[in-house]
Coordinates of C-alpha atoms in Angstrom, one line a residue:
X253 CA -24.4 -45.4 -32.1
X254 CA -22.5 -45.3 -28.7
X255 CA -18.6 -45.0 -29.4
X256 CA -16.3 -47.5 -27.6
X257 CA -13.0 -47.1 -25.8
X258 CA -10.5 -50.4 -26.9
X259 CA -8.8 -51.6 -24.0
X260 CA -12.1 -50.7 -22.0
X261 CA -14.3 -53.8 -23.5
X262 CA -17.5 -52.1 -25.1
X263 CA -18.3 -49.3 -22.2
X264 CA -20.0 -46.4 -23.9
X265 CA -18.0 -43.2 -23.8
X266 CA -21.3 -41.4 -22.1
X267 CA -21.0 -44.2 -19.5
X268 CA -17.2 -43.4 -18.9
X269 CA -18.1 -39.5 -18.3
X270 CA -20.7 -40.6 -15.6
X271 CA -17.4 -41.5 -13.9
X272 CA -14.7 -39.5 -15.2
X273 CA -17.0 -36.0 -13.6
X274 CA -16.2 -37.3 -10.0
X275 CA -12.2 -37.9 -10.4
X276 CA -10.1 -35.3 -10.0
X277 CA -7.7 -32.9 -11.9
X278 CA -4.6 -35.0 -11.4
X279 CA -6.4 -38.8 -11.5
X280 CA -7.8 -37.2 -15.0
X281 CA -4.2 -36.0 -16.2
X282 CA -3.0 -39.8 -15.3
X283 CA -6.1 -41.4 -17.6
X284 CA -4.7 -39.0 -20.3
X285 CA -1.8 -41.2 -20.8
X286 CA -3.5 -44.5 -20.8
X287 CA -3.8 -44.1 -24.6
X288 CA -5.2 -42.0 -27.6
X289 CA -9.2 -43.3 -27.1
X290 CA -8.8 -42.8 -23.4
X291 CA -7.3 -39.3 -23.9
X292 CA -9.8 -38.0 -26.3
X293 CA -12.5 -39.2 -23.4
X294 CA -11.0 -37.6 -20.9
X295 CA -9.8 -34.1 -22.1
X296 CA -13.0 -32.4 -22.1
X297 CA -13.7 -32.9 -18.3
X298 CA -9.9 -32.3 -17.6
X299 CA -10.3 -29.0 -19.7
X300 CA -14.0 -28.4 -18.5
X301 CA -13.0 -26.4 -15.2
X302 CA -10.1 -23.9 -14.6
X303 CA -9.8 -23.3 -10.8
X304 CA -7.0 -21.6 -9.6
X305 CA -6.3 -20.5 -6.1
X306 CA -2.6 -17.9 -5.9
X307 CA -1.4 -18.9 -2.1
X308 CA 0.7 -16.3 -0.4
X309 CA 4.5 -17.4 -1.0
X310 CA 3.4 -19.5 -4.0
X311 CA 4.3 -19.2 -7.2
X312 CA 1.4 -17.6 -9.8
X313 CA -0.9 -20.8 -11.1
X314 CA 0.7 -22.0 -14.8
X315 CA -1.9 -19.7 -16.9
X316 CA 1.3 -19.6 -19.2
X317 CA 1.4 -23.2 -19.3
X318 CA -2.5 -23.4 -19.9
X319 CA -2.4 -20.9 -23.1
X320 CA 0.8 -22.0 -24.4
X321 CA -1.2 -25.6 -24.7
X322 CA -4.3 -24.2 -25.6
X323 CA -3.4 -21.8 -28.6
X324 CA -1.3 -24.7 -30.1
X325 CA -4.4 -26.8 -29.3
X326 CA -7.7 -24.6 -29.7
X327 CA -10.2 -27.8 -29.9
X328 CA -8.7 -27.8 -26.0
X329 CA -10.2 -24.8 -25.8
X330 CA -13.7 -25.2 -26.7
X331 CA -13.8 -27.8 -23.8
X332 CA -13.4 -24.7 -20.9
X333 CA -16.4 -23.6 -19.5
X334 CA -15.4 -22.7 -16.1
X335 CA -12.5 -20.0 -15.0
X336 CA -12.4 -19.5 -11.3
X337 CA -9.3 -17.7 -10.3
X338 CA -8.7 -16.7 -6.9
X339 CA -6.0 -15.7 -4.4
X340 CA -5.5 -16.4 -0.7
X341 CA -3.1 -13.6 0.8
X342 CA -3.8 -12.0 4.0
X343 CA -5.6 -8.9 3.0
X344 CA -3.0 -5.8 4.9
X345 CA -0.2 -7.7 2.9
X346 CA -1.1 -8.2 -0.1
X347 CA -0.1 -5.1 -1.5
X348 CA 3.1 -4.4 0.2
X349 CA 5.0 -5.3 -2.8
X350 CA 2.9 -3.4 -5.3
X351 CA 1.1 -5.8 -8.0
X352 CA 2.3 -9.0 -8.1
X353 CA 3.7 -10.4 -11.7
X354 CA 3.8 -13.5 -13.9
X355 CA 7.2 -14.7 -14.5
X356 CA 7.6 -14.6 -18.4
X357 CA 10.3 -16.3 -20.7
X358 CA 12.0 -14.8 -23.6
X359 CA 9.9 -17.1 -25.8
X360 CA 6.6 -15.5 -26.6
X361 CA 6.2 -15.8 -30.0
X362 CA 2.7 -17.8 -30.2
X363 CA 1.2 -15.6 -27.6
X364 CA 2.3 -12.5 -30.0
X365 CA 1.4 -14.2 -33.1
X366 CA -2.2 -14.7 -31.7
X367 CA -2.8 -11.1 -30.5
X368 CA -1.5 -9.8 -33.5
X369 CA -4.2 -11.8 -35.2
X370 CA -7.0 -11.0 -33.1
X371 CA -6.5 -7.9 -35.3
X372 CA -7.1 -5.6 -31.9
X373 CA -6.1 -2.0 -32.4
X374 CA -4.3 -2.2 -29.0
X375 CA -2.4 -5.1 -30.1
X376 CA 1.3 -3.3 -29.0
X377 CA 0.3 -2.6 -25.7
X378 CA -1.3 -5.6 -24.7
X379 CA 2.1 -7.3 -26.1
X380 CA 4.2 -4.9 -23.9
X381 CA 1.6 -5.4 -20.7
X382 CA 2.3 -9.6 -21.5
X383 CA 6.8 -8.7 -21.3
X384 CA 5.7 -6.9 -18.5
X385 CA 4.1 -10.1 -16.9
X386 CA 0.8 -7.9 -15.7
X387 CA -1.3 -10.2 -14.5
X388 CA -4.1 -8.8 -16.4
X389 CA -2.6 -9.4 -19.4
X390 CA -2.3 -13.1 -19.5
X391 CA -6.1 -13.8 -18.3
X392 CA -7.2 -11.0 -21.2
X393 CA -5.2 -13.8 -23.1
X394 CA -6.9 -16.7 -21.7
X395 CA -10.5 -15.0 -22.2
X396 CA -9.8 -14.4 -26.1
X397 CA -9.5 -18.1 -26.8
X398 CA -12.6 -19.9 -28.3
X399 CA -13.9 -21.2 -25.0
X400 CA -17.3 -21.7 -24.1
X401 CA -17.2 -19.8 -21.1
X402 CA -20.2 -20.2 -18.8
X403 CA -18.9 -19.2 -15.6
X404 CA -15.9 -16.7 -14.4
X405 CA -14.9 -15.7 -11.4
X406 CA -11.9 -13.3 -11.2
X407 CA -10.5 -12.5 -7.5
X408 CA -8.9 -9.2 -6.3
X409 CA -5.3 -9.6 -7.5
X410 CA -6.8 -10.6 -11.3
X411 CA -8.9 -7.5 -11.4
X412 CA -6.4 -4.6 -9.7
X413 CA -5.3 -3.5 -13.4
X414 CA -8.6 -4.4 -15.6
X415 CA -8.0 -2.1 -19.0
X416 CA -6.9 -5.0 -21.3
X417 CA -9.4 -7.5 -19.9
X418 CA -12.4 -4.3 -20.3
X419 CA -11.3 -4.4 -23.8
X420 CA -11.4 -8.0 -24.5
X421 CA -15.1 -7.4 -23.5
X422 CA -15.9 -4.6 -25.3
X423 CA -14.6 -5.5 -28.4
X424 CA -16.1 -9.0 -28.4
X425 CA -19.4 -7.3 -27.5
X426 CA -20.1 -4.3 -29.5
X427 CA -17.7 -5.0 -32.7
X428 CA -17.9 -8.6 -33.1
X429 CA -17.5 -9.0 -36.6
X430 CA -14.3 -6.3 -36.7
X431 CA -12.3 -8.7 -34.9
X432 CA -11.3 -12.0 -33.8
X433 CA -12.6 -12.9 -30.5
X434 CA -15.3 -15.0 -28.7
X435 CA -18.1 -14.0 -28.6
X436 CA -19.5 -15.0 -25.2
X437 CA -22.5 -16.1 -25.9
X438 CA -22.8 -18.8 -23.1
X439 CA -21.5 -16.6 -20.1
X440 CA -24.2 -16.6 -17.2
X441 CA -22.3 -15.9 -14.2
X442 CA -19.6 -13.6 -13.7
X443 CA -17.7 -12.3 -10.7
X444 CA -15.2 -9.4 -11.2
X445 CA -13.9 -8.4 -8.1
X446 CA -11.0 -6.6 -6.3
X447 CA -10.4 -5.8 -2.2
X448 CA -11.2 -3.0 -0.6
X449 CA -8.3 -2.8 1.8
X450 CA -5.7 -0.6 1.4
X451 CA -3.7 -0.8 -2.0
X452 CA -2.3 1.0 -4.6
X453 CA -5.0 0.5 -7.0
X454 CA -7.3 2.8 -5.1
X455 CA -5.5 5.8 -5.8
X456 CA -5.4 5.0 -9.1
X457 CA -7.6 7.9 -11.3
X458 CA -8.3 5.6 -14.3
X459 CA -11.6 4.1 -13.2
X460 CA -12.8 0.3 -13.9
X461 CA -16.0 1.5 -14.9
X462 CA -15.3 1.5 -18.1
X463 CA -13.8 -2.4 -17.7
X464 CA -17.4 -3.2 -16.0
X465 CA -19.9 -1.9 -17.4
X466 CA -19.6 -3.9 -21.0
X467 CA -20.7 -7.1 -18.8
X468 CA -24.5 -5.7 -18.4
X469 CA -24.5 -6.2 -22.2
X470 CA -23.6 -9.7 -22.1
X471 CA -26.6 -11.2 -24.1
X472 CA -26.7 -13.9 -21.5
X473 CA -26.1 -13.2 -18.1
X474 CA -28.1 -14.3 -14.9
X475 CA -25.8 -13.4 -12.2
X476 CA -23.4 -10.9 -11.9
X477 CA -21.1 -9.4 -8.9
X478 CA -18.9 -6.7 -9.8
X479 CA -16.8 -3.8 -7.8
X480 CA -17.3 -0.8 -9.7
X481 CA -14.8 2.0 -9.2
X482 CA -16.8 5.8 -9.0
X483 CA -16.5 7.4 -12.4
X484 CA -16.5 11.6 -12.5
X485 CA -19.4 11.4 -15.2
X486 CA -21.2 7.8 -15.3
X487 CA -21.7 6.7 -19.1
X488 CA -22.7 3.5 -20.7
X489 CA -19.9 2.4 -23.2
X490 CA -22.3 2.5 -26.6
X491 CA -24.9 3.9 -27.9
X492 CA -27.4 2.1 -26.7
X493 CA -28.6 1.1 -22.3
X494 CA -28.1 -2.3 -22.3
X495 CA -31.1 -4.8 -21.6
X496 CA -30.1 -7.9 -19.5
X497 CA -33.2 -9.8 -19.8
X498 CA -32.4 -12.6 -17.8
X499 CA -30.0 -10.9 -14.8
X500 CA -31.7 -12.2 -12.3
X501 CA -29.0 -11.3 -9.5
X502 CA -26.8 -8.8 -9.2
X503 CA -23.7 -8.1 -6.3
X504 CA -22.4 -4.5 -6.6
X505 CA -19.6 -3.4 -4.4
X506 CA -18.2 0.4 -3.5
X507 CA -20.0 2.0 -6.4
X508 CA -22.0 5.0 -4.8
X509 CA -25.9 5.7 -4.6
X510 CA -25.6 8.1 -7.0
X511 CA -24.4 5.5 -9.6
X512 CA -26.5 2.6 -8.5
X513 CA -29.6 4.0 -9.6
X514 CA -28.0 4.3 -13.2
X515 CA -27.4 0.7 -13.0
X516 CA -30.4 -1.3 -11.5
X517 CA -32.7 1.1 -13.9
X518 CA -31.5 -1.7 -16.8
X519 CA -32.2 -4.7 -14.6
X520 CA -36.4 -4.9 -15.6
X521 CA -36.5 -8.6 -14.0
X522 CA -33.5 -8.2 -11.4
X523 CA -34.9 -10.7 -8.4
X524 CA -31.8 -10.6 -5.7
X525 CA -29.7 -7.6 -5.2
X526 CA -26.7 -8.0 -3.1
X527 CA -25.3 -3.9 -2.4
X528 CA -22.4 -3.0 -0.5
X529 CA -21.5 0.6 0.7
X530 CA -17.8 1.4 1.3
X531 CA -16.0 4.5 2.2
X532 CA -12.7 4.4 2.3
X533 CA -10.9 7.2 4.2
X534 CA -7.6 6.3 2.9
X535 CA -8.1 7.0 -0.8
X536 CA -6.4 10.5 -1.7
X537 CA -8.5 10.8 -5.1
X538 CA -11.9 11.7 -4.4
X539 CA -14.9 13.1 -6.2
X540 CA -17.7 14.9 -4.8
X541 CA -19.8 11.7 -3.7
X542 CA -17.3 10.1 -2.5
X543 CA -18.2 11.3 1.0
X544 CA -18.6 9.5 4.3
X545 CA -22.3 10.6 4.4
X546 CA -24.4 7.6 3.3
X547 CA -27.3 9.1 1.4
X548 CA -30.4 6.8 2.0
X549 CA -32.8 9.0 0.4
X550 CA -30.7 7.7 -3.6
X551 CA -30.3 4.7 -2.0
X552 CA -34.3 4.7 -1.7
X553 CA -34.2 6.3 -4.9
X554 CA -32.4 3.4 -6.8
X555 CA -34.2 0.4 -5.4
X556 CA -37.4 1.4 -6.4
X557 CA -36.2 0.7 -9.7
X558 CA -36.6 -2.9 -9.4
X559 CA -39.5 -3.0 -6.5
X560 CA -41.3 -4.6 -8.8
X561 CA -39.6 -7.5 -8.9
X562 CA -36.9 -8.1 -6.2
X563 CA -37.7 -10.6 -4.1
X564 CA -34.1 -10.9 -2.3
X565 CA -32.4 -8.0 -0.7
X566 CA -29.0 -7.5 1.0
X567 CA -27.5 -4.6 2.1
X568 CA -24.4 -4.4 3.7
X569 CA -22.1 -1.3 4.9
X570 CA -18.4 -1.0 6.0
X571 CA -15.5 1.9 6.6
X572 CA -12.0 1.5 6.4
X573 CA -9.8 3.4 9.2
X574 CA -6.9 4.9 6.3
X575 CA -3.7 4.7 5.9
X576 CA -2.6 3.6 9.3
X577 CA -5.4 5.6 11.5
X578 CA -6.2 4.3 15.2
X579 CA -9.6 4.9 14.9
X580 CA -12.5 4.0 12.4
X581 CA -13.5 7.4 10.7
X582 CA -17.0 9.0 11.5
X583 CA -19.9 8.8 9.0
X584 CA -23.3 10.0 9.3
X585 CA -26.7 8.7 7.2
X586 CA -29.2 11.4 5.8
X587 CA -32.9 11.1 4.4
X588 CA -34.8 7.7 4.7
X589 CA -34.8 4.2 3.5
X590 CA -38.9 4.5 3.6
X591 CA -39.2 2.8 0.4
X592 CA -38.2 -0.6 1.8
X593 CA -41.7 -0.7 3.1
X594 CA -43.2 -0.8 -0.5
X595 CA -41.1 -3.6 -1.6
X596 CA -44.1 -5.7 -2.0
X597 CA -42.1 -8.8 -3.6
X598 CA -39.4 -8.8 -0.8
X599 CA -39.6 -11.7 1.1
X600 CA -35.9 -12.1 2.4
X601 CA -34.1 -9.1 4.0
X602 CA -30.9 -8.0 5.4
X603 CA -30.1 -4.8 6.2
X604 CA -27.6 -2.3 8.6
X605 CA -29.9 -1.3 12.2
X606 CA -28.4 2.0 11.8
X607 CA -30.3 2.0 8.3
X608 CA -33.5 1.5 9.8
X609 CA -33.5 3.6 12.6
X610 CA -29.9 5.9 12.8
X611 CA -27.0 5.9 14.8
X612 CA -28.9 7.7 17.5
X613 CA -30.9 6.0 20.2
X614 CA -34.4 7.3 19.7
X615 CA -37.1 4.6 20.8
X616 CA -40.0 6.0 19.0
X617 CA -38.8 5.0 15.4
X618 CA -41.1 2.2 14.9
X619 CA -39.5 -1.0 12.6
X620 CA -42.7 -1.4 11.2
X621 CA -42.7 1.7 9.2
X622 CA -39.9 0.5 7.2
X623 CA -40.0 -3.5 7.4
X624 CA -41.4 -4.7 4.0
X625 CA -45.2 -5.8 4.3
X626 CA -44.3 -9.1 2.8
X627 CA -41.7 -9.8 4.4
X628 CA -40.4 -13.5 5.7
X629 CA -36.7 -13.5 6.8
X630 CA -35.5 -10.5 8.0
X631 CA -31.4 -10.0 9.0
X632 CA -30.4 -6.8 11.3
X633 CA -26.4 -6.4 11.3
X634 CA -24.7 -4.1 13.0
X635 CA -22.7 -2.3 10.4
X636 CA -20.9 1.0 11.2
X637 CA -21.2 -0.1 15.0
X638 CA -17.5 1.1 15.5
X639 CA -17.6 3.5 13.2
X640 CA -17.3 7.5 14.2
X641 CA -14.6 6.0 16.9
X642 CA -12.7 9.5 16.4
X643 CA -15.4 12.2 16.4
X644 CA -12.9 13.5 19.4
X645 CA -10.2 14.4 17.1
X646 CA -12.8 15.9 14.6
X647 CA -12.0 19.7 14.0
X648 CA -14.5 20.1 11.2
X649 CA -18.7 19.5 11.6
X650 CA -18.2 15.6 12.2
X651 CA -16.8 15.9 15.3
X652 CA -20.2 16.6 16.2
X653 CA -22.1 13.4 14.3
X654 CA -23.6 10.9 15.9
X655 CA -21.7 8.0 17.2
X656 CA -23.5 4.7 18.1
X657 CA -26.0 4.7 20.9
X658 CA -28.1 1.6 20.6
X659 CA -28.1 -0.4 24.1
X660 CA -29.3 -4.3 23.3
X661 CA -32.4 -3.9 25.9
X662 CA -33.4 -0.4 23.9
X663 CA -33.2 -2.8 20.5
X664 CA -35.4 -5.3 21.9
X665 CA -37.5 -2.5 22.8
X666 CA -38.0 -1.8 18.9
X667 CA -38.3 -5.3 18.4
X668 CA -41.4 -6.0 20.6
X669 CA -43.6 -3.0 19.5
X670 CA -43.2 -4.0 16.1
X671 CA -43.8 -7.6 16.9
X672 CA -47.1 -6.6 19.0
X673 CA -48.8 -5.9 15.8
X674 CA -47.0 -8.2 13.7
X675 CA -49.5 -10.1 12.1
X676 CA -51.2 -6.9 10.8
X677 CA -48.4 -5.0 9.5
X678 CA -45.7 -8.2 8.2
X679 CA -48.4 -11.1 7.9
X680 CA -46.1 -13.5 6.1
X681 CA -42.8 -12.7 8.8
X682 CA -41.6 -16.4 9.7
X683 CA -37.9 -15.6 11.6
X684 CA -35.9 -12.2 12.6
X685 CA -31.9 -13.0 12.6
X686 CA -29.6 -10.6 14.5
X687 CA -26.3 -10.3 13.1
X688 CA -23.6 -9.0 15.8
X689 CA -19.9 -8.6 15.1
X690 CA -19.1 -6.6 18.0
X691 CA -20.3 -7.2 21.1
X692 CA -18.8 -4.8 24.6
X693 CA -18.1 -7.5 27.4
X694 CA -17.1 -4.9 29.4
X695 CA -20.9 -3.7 30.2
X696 CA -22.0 -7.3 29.5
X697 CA -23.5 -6.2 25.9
X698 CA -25.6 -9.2 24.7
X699 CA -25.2 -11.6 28.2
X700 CA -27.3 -14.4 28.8
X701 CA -30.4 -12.6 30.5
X702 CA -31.0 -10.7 27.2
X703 CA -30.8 -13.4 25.6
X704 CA -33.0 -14.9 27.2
X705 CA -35.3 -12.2 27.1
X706 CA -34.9 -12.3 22.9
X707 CA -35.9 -16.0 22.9
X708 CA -38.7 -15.6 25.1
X709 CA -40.2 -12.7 22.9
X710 CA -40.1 -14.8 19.5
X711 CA -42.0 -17.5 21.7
X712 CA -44.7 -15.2 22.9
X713 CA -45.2 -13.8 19.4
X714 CA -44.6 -16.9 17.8
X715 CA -42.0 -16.1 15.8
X716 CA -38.4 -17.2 15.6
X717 CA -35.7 -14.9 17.4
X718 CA -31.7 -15.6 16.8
X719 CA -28.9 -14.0 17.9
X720 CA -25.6 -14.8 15.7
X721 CA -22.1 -13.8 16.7
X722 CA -20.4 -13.2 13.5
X723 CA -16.5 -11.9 13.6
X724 CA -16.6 -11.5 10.1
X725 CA -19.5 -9.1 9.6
X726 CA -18.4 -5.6 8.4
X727 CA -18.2 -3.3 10.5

């Protein structure tokens, strides 16, 4: 039997949400305060989505105001199922300041009371981390409420100092009954990640990892995109390799090739893989992979872990200059990436040029020795283009590594011999995409005759050809 709002003649209350899912934040606060039956209506789409976006020069968003009404209120809780929280600072000064904090008043005493019955053996310092105002603190706060959390999102200044929010998960997840927190039972998509730029948190020599990696456990996640920090020794947090049945798609960012195999071996019906390589010549704590040789032979290595399924494939590559540096620092690539052509379920592709074929101009590497036989989309950016800028001012062995040498006619050279037997060796290939960040005006890089001559090829193969400009490609 439908129930009915008074004042509203006798429209159903699923009727009412029909509408009430297209108003907004504020016109939902406002039909909160028409009266009780209205308000009892309306809460759970006004509660259903947390999005929160932290402009430069703005205050932090009310997350205090949020769990002071929430704890008081927990059936408010229940109705969250969305956290999305975000920042938008300009990415060189976002750290200038150090971390930023969230203003805290000398009246804490429900936030204590609740931590303190959690029952969490960490309980003092996550009470000293919320006086503190660390921002990592309040959303640990936020993510031990009884939600029913399908979807989070946490941007870079959320995620610089992770420890308390790591242990929210872990606890939750491999001692559920020991404690009072959610279990997390509906969480499908999660994003935890933090900027690569410059900041404090990447001299840091307490790892995330251990923050992370409880989120492959998740019983049901489908898509996740994480930044994991390089650990010295790379260990799952139990016992036992987690088994994320239905991850379907996965973004990692800066963890190493050495570490990635460790994590896509778990990922049995992984079917989109989004990898990012980063070296960072700025960070002053370094291991011994944290090198600015990318190794493609473990990056070969790990795929083939989920060849069997992947379906989706993006990798991406980029280089930060240091603290301060002129120049983009030199790396170098070693072994192949010969195991892309045995990626039988591929049918989307993008991947770094100097991936394929090196940073050296050598026109008989062939694109069809590497190109997926299944292939339909494939995407060439030019990553590392502007990378080994300062092999001049090199006084160990990279002063001698390959900068890049690719001319656009020599790439359209590649392009054509593997398109003149296209049909035999990538039967299914429907559209090549070049991605270009950089382009050299200066010796007319890219002008309109070559273009030309790259439109013209995709219509005497019968295939589509495109050229994008992107600025925001990594470089």
């Amino acid at each position: 039997k439908h129930q009915t709002l008074s004042g509203f003649h006798t429209c159903p209350v699923e009727i009412l949400g029909l509408i009430f899912k297209f108003l907004s934040p504020a016109e939902l606060r406002v039909l909160c305060f028409v009266n009780k039956d209205f308000c009892t209506a309306t809460e759970p789409f006004l509660y259903s989505k947390v999005r929160w976006i932290w402009k430069e020069g703005h205050p932090p968003p009310p997350i205090t105001l949020l769990l002071r009404t929430i704890i008081c209120k927990p059936q408010l809780a229940a109705y969250i199922t969305n956290i999305h929280l975000d920042v938008d600072f300009p990415w060189r000064c976002a750290w200038s300041q150090g971390f930023p904090k969230v203003p805290v008043g000398s009246d804490m005493d429900e936030f204590i009371i609740f931590i303190r019955g959690t029952g969490v053996p960490y309980a003092d310092l996550w009470i000293q981390a919320l006086r503190n105002g660390r921002i990592d603190a309040f959303v640990a706060l936020l993510l031990a409420q009884p939600l029913n959390l399908r979807y989070l999102y946490l941007g870079n200044v959320f995620t610089q100092e992770s420890t308390l929010i790591g242990m929210v998960f872990r606890l939750s997840l491999f001692k559920p009954m020991d404690y009072k927190l959610p279990g997390f039972q509906h969480l499908q998509d999660v994003s935890l990640l933090f900027c690569e730029c410059q900041n404090p948190a990447h001299d840091k020599k307490i790892r995330n990892t251990a923050d992370v990696l409880p989120l492959f456990y998740l019983p049901n996640i489908q898509h996740l995109s994480v930044s994991i920090e390089n650990p010295v020794t790379f260990t799952w947090p139990t016992g036992h390799l987690p088994d994320p049945l239905n991850l379907t798609s996965l973004h990692l960012t800066s963890v190493w090739e050495i570490y990635l195999g460790e994590l896509l071996s778990v990922t049995r019906n992984l079917k989109a893989l989004n990898y990012h390589w980063h070296y960072d010549e700025g960070i002053t704590f370094r291991d011994q992979f944290a090198t600015p040789v990318i190794d493609l032979g473990r990056l070969a290595g790990a795929i083939s872990h989920v060849r069997g399924t992947l379906t989706d494939l993006t990798i991406t590559a980029s280089c930060a200059r240091g603290r301060g540096g002129p120049f983009n620092p030199a790396v170098k690539t070693q072994g192949l990436l010969d195991v892309l052509i045995n990626l039988d379920m591929v049918k989307r592709l993008e991947v770094p040029w100097v991936f394929l074929v090196g940073f050296a101009q050598d026109t008989t590497r062939r694109l069809q020795d590497v190109i997926p036989r299944n292939i339909e989309f494939l995407f060439i950016s030019d990553n590392l283009k502007n990378q080994n800028e300062d092999d001049m001012f090199h006084s160990d062995e990279r002063h001698n590594w390959p900068v890049w040498e690719w001319e656009d006619r020599a790439i359209l050279g590649l392009i054509q011999t593997w398109l003149e037997h296209w049909k035999t060796c990538t039967p299914y290939l429907r559209g090549v995409t070049l991605l270009i960040s950089y382009i050299d005006t200066d010796i007319g890089e890219w002008g309109p005759s070559v273009r030309d001559e790259l439109r013209e090829l995709g219509a005497r193969y019968g295939v589509s050809l495109e050229l994008i400009v992107d600025n925001t490609c990594s470089w």
